PDB file of C-alpha atoms and ligand atoms in Angstrom:
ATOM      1  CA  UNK A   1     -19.639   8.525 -14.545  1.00  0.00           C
ATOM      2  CA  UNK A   2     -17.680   7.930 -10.891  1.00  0.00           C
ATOM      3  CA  UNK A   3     -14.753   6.256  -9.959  1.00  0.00           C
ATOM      4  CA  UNK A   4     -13.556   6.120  -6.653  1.00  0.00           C
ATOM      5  CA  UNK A   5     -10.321   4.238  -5.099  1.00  0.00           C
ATOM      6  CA  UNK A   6     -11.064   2.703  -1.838  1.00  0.00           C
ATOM      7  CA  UNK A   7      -7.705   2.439  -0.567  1.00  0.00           C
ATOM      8  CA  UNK A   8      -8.656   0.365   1.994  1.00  0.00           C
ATOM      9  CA  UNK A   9      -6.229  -0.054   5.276  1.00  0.00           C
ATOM     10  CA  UNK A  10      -2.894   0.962   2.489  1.00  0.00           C
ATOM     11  CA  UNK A  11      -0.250   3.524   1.964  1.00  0.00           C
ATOM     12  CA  UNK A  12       2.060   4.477   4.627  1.00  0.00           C
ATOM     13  CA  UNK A  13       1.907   8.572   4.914  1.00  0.00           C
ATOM     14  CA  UNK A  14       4.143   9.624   2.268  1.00  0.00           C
ATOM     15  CA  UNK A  15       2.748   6.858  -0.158  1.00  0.00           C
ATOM     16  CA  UNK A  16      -0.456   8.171   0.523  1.00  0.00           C
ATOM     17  CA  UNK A  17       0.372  12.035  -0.147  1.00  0.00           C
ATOM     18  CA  UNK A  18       2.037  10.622  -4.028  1.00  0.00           C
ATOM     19  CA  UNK A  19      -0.923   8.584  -4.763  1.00  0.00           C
ATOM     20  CA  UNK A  20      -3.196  11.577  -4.274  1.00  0.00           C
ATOM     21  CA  UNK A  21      -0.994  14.204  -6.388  1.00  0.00           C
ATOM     22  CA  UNK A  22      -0.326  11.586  -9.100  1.00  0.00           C
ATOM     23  CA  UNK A  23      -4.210  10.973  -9.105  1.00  0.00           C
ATOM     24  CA  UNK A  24      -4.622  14.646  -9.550  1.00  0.00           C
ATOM     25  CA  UNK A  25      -2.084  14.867 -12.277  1.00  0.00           C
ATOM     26  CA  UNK A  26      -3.276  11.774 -14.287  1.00  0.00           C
ATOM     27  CA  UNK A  27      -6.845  12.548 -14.131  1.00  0.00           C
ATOM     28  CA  UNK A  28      -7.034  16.327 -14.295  1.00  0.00           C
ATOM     29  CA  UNK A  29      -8.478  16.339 -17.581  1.00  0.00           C
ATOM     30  CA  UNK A  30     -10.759  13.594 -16.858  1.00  0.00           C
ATOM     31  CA  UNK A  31     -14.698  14.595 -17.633  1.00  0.00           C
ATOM     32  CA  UNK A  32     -15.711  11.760 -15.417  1.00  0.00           C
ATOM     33  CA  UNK A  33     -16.180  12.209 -11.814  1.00  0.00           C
ATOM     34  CA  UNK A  34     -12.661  10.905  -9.526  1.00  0.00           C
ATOM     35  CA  UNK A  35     -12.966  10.171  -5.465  1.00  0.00           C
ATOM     36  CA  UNK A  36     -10.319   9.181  -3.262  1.00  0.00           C
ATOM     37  CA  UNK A  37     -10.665   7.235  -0.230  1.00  0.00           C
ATOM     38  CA  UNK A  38      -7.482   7.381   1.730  1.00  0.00           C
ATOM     39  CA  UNK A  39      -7.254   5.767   5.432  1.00  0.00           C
ATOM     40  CA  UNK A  40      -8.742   7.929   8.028  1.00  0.00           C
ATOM     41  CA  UNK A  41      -5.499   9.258   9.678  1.00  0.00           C
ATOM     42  CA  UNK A  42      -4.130  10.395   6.622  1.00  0.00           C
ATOM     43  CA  UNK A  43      -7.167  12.575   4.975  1.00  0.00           C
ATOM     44  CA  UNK A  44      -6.071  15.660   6.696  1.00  0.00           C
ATOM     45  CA  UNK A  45      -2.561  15.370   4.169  1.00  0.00           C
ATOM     46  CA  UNK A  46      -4.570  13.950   1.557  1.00  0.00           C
ATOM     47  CA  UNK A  47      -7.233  17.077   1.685  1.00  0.00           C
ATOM     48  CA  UNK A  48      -3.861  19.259   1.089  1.00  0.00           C
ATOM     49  CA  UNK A  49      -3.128  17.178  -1.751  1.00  0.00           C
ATOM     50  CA  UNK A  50      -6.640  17.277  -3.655  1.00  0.00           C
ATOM     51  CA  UNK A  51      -7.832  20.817  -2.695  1.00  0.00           C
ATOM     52  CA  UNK A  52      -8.373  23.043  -5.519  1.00  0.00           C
ATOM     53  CA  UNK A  53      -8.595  19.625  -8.321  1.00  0.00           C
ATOM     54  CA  UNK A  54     -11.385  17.873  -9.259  1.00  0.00           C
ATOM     55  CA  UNK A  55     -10.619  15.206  -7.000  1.00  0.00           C
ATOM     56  CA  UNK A  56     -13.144  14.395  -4.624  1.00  0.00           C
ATOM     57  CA  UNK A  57     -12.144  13.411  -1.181  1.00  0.00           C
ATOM     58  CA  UNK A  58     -13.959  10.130   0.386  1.00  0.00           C
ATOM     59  CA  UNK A  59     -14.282   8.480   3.891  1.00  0.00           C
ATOM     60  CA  UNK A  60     -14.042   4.946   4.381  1.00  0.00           C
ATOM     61  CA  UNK A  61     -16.417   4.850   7.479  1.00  0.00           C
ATOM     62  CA  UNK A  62     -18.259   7.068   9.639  1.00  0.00           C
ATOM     63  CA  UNK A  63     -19.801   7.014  13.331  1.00  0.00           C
ATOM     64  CA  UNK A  64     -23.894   7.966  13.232  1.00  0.00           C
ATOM     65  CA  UNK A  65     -23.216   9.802  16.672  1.00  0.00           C
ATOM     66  CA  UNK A  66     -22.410  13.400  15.582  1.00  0.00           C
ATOM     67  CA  UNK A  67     -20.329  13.181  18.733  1.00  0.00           C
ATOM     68  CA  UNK A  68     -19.947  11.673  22.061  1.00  0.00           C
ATOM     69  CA  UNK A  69     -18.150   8.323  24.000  1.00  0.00           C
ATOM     70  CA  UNK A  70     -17.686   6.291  20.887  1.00  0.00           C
ATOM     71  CA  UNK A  71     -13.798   5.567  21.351  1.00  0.00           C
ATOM     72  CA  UNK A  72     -11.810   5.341  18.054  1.00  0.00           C
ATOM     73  CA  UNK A  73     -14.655   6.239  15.615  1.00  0.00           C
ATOM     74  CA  UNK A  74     -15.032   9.358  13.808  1.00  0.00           C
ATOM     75  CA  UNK A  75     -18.443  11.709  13.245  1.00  0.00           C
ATOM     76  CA  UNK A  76     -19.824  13.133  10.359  1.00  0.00           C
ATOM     77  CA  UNK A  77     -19.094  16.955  11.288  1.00  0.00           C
ATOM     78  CA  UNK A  78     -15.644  15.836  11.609  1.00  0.00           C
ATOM     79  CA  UNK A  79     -14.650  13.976   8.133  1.00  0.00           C
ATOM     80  CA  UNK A  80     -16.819  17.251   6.428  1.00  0.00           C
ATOM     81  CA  UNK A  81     -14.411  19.859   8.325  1.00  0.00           C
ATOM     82  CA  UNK A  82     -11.246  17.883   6.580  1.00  0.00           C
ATOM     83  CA  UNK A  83     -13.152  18.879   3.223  1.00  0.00           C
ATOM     84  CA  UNK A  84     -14.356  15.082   2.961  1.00  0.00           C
ATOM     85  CA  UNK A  85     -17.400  14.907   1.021  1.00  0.00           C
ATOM     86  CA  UNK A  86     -17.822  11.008  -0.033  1.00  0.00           C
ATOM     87  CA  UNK A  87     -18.175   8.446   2.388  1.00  0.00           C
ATOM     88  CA  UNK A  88     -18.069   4.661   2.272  1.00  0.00           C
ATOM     89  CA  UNK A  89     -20.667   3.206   4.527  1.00  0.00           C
ATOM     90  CA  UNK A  90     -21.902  -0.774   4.506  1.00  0.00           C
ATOM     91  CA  UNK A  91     -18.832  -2.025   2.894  1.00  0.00           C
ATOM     92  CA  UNK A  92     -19.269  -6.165   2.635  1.00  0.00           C
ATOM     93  CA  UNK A  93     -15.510  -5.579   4.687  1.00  0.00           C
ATOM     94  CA  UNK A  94     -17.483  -3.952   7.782  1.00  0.00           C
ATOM     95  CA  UNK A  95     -20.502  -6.133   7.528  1.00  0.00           C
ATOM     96  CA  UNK A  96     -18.311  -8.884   7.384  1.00  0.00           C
ATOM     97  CA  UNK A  97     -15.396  -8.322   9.983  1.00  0.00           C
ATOM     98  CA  UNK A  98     -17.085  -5.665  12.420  1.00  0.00           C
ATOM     99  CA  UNK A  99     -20.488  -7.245  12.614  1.00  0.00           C
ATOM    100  CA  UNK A 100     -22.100  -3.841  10.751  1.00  0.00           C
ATOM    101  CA  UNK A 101     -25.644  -4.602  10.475  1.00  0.00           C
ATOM    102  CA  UNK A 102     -28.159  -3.047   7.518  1.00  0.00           C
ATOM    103  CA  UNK A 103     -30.110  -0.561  10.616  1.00  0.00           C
ATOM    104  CA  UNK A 104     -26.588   0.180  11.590  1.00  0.00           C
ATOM    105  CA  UNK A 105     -25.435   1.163   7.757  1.00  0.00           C
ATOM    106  CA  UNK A 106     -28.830   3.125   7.903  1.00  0.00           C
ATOM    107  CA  UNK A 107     -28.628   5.482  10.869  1.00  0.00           C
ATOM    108  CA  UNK A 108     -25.226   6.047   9.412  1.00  0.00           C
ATOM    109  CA  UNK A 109     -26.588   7.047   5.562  1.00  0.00           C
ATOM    110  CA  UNK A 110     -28.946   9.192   7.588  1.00  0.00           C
ATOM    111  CA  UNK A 111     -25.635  10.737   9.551  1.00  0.00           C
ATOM    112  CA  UNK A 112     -23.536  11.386   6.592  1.00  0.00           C
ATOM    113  CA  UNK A 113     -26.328  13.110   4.536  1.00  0.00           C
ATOM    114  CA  UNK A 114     -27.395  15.064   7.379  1.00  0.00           C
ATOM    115  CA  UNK A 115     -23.955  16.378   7.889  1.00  0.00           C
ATOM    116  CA  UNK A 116     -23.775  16.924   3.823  1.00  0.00           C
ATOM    117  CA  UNK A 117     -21.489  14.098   3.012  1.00  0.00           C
ATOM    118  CA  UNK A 118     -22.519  11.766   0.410  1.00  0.00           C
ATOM    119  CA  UNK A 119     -22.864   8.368   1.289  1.00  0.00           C
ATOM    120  CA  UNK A 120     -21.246   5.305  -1.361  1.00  0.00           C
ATOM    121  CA  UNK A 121     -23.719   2.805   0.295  1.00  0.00           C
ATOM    122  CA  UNK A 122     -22.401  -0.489  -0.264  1.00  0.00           C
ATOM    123  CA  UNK A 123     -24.176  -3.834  -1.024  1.00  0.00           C
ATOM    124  CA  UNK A 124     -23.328  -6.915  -2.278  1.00  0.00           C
ATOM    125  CA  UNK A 125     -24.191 -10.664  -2.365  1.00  0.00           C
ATOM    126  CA  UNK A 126     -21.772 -13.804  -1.300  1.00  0.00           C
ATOM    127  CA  UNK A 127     -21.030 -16.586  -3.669  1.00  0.00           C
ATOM    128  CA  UNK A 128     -23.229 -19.005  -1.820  1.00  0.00           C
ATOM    129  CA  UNK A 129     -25.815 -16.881  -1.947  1.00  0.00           C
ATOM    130  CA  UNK A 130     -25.565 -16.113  -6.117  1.00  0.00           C
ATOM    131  CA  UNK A 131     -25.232 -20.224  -6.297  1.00  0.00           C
ATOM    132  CA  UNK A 132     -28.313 -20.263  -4.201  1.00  0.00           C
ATOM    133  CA  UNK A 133     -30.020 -18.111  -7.039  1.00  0.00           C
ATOM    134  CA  UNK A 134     -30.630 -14.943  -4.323  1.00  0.00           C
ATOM    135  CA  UNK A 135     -28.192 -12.757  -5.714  1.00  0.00           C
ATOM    136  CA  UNK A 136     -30.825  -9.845  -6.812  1.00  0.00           C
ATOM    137  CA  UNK A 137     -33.048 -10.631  -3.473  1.00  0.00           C
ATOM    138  CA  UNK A 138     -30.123 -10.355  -0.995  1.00  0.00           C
ATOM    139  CA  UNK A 139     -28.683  -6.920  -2.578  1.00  0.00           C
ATOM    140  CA  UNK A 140     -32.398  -5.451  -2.846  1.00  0.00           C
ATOM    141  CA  UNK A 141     -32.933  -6.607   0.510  1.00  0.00           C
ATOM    142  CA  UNK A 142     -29.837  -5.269   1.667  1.00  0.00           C
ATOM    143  CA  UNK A 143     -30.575  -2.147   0.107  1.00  0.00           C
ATOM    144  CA  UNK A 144     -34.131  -1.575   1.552  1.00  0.00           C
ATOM    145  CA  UNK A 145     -32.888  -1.851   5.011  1.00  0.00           C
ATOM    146  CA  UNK A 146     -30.026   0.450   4.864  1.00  0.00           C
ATOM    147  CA  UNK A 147     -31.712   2.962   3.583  1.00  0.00           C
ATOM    148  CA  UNK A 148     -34.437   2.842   6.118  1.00  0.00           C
ATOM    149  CA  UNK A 149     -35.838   6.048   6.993  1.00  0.00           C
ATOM    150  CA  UNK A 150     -33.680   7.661   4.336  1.00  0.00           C
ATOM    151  CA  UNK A 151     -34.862  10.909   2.373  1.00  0.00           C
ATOM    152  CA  UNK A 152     -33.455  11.706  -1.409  1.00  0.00           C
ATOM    153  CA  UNK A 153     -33.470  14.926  -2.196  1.00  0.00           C
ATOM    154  CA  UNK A 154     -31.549  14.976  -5.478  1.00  0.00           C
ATOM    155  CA  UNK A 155     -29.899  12.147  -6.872  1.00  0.00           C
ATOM    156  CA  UNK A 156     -26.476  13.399  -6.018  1.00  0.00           C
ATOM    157  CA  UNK A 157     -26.641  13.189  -2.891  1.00  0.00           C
ATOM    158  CA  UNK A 158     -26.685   9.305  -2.692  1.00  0.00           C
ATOM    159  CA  UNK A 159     -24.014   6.984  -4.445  1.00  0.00           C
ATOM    160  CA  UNK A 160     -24.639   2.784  -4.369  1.00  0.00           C
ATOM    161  CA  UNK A 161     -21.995   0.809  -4.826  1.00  0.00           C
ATOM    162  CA  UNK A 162     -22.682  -3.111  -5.916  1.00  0.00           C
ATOM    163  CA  UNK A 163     -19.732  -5.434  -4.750  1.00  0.00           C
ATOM    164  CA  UNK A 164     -20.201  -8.779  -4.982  1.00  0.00           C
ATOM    165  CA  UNK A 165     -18.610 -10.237  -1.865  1.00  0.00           C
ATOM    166  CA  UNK A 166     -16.978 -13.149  -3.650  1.00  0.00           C
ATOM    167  CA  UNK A 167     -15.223 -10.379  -6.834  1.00  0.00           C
ATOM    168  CA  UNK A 168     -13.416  -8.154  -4.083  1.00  0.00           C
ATOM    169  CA  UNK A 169      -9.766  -8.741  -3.835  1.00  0.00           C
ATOM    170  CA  UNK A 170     -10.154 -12.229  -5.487  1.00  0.00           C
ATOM    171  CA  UNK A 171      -9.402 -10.985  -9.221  1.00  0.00           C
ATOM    172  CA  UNK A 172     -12.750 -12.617 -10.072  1.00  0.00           C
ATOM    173  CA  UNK A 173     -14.700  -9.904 -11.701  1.00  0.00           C
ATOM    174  CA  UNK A 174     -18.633 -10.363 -11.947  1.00  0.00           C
ATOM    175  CA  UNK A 175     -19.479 -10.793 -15.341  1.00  0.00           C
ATOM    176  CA  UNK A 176     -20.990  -7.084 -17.195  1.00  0.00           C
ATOM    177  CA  UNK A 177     -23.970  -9.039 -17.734  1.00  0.00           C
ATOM    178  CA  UNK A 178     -24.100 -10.644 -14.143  1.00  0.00           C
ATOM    179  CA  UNK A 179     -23.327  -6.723 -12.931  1.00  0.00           C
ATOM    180  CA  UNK A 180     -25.780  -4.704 -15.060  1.00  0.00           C
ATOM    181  CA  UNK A 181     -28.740  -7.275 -13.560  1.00  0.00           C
ATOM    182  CA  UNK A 182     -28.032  -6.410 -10.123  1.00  0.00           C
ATOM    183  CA  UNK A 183     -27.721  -2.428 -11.484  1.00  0.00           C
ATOM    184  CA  UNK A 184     -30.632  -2.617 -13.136  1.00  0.00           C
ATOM    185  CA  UNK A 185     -32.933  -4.149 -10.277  1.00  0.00           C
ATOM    186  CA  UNK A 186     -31.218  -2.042  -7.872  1.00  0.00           C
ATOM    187  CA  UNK A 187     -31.838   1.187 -10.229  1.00  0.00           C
ATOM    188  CA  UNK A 188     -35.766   0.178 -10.394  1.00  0.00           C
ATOM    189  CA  UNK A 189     -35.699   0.031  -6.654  1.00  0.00           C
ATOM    190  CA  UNK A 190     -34.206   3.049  -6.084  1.00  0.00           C
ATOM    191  CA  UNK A 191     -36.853   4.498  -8.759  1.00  0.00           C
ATOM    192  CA  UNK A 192     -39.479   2.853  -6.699  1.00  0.00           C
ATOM    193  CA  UNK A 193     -38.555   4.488  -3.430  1.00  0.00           C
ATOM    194  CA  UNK A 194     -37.010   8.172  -4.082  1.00  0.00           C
ATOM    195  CA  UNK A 195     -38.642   8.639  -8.088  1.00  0.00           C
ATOM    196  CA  UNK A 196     -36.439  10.670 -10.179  1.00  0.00           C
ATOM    197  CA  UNK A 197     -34.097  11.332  -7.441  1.00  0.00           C
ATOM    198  CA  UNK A 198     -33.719   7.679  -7.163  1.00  0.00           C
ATOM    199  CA  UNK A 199     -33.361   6.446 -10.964  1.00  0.00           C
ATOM    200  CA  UNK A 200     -30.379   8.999 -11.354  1.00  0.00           C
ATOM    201  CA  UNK A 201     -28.184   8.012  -8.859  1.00  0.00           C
ATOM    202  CA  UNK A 202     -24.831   6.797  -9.792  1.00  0.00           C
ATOM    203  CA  UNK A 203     -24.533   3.127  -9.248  1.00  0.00           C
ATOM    204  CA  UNK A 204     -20.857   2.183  -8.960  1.00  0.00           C
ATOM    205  CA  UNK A 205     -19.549  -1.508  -9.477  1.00  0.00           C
ATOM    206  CA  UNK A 206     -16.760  -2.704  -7.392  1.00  0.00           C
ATOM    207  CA  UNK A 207     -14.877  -6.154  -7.220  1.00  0.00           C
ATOM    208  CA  UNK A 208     -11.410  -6.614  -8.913  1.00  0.00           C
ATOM    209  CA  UNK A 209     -12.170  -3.629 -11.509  1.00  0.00           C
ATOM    210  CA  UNK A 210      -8.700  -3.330 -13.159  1.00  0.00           C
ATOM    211  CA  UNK A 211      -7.559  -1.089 -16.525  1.00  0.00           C
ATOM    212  CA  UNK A 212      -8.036  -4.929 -18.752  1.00  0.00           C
ATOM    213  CA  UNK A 213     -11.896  -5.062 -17.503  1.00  0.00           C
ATOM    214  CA  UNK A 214     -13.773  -1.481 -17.049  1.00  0.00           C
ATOM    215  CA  UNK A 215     -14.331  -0.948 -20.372  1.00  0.00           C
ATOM    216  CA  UNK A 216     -16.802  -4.061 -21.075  1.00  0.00           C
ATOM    217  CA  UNK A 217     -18.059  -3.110 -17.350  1.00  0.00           C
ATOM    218  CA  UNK A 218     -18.776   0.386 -18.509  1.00  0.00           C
ATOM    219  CA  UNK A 219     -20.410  -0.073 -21.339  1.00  0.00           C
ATOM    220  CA  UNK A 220     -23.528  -1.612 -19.912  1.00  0.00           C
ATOM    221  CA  UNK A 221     -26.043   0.955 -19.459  1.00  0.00           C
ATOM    222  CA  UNK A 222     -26.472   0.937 -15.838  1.00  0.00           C
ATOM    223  CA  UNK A 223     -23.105   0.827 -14.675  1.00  0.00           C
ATOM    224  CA  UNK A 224     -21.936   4.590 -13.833  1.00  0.00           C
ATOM    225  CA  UNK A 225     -18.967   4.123 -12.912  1.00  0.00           C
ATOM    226  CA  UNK A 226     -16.438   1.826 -10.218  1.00  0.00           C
ATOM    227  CA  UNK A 227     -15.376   1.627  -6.645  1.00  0.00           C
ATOM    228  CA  UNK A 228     -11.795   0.664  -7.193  1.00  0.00           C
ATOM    229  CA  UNK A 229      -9.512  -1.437  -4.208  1.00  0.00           C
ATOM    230  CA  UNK A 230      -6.475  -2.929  -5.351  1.00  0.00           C
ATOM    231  CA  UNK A 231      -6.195  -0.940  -8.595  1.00  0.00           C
ATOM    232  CA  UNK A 232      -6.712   2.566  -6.975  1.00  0.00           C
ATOM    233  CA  UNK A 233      -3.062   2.111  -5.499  1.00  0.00           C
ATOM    234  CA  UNK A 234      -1.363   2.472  -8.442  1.00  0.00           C
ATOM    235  CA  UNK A 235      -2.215   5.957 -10.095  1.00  0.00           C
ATOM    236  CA  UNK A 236      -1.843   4.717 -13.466  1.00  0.00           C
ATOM    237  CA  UNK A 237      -3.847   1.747 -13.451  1.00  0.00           C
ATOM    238  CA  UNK A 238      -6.774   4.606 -11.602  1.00  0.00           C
ATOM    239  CA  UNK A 239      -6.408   6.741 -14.586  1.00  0.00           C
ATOM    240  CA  UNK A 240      -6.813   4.080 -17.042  1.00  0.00           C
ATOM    241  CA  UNK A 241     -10.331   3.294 -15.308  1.00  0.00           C
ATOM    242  CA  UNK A 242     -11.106   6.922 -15.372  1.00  0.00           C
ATOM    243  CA  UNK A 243     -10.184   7.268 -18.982  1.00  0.00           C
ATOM    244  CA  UNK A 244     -12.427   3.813 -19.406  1.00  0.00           C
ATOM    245  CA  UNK A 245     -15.177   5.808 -17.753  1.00  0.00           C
ATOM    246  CA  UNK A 246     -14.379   8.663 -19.586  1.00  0.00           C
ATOM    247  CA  UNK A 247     -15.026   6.859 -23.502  1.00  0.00           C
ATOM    248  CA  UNK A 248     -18.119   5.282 -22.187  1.00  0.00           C
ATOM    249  CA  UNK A 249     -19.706   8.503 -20.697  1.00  0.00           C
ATOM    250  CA  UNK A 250     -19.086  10.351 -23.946  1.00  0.00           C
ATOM    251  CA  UNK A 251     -20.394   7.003 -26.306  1.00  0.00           C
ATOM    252  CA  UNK A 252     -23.675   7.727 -23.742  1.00  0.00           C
ATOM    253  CA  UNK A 253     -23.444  11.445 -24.083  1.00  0.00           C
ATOM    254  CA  UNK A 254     -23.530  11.168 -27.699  1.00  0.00           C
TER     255      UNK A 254
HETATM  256  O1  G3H B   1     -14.142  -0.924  -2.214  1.00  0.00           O
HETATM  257  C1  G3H B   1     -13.608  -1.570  -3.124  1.00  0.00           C
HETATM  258  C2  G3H B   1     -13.905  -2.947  -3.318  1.00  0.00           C
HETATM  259  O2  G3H B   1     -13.938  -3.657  -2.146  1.00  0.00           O
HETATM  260  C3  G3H B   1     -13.188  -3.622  -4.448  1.00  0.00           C
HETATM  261  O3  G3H B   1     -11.899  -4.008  -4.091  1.00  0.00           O
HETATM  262  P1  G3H B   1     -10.961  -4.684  -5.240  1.00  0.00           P
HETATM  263  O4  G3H B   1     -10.991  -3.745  -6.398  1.00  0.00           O
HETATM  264  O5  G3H B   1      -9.623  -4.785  -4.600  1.00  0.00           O
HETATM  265  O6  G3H B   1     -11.590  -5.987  -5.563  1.00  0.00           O
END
């Protein structure tokens, strides 16, 4: 199990250094795996804050280019020297509002990997397109072509991340059943493509996950964990997801 806060454009510098050391307080004796994805200009503090924990430090976008004329963006080398080793790519937010295509996502996946970051590729339907009965086509699609040209070594090198478009920030949560259909086509895909590499990667679920829902989330057998927004911000609400995460990875364990 994973659960990673995407804290999104939040936290003002010293928010952002207390949310990391109460993360690593709450969830130090958590068996499950914890990310944080602070905004870019504070990961340098945040790396401070996490190094030597369990806590894993995460990117919320990366550049392809490893370096060059690209004003504003950042390159893989760079996030890994700061000790990042997640990375958010394809997030509905970028497709959405920056105009991120699936071959852009893509070259980036390739990027991140190559520089030994793990990628949390993103995918997701919108509501008109779940009303229009293509939720499962749109995500696979969506997966296919951002992992174009991809290689899998081992399974932990790749996270995916399924947000439905129309659950994130909304409060409307897909339902677990609604969630572990998209996991489950999107885990036979992946199984299709990379073999056993691909059928054990860790398939988050993101989109208004709070402390009241993750537990019926988790419990379906293809959910591995969460990408968190809103809830990541407070620590305690973070932990209780991690702790959720934690009960269902040890009823699977056992
Ligand atoms: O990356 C996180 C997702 O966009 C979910 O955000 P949310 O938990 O605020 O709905």
């Amino acid at each position: 199990m994973l659960v990673v806060g995407n804290w999104k454009m939040n936290t003002d510098l010293d928010g952002a250094v207390r949310l990391a050391s109460d993360v690593v307080r709450e969830t130090g004796g958590a068996a499950s795996g914890v990310g944080v994805c602070p905004p870019t200009v504070w990961l340098d503090a945040v790396a401070e804050r996490v190094r030597g924990s369990r806590v894993r430090l995460g990117a919320q976008n990366v550049h392809p280019a490893p370096e060059g004329a690209f004003t504003g963006e950042t390159a893989p080398p760079m996030l890994a020297a700061l000790g990042v080793d997640l990375v958010v790519v394809g997030h509905s937010e970028r497709r959405q509002l920056f105009g991120e295509t699936s071959a852009f996502v893509a070259e980036k996946v390739r990027a991140a990997m190559g520089a030994g970051l793990v990628p949390i590729l993103c995918v997701g339907e919108t509501l008109e397109e779940r009303d229009a009965g293509d939720a499962e086509a749109t995500v696979l699609a969506q997966l296919d072509a951002s992992l174009d040209g991809v290689e899998l070594a081992s399974a932990d090198r790749l996270v995916v991340a399924y947000e439905p478009v129309w659950a994130i920030g909304t409060g409307r949560t897909a339902s677990p059943e609604q969630a572990q259909a998209v996991h489950a086509a999107v885990r036979a895909r992946l199984a299709e493509r990379f073999d056993g590499a691909g059928r054990g990667v860790a398939l988050l679920y993101g989109g208004s996950v709070k402390p009241g829902n993750a537990a019926d989330l988790f419990a379906q057998p293809d959910l591995d964990g969460a990408l968190v927004g809103g809830a990541s911000l407070d620590a305690s609400d973070f932990a209780q997801i991690v702790a959720a995460a934690d009960d269902a990875g040890a009823r699977r364990a056992g």
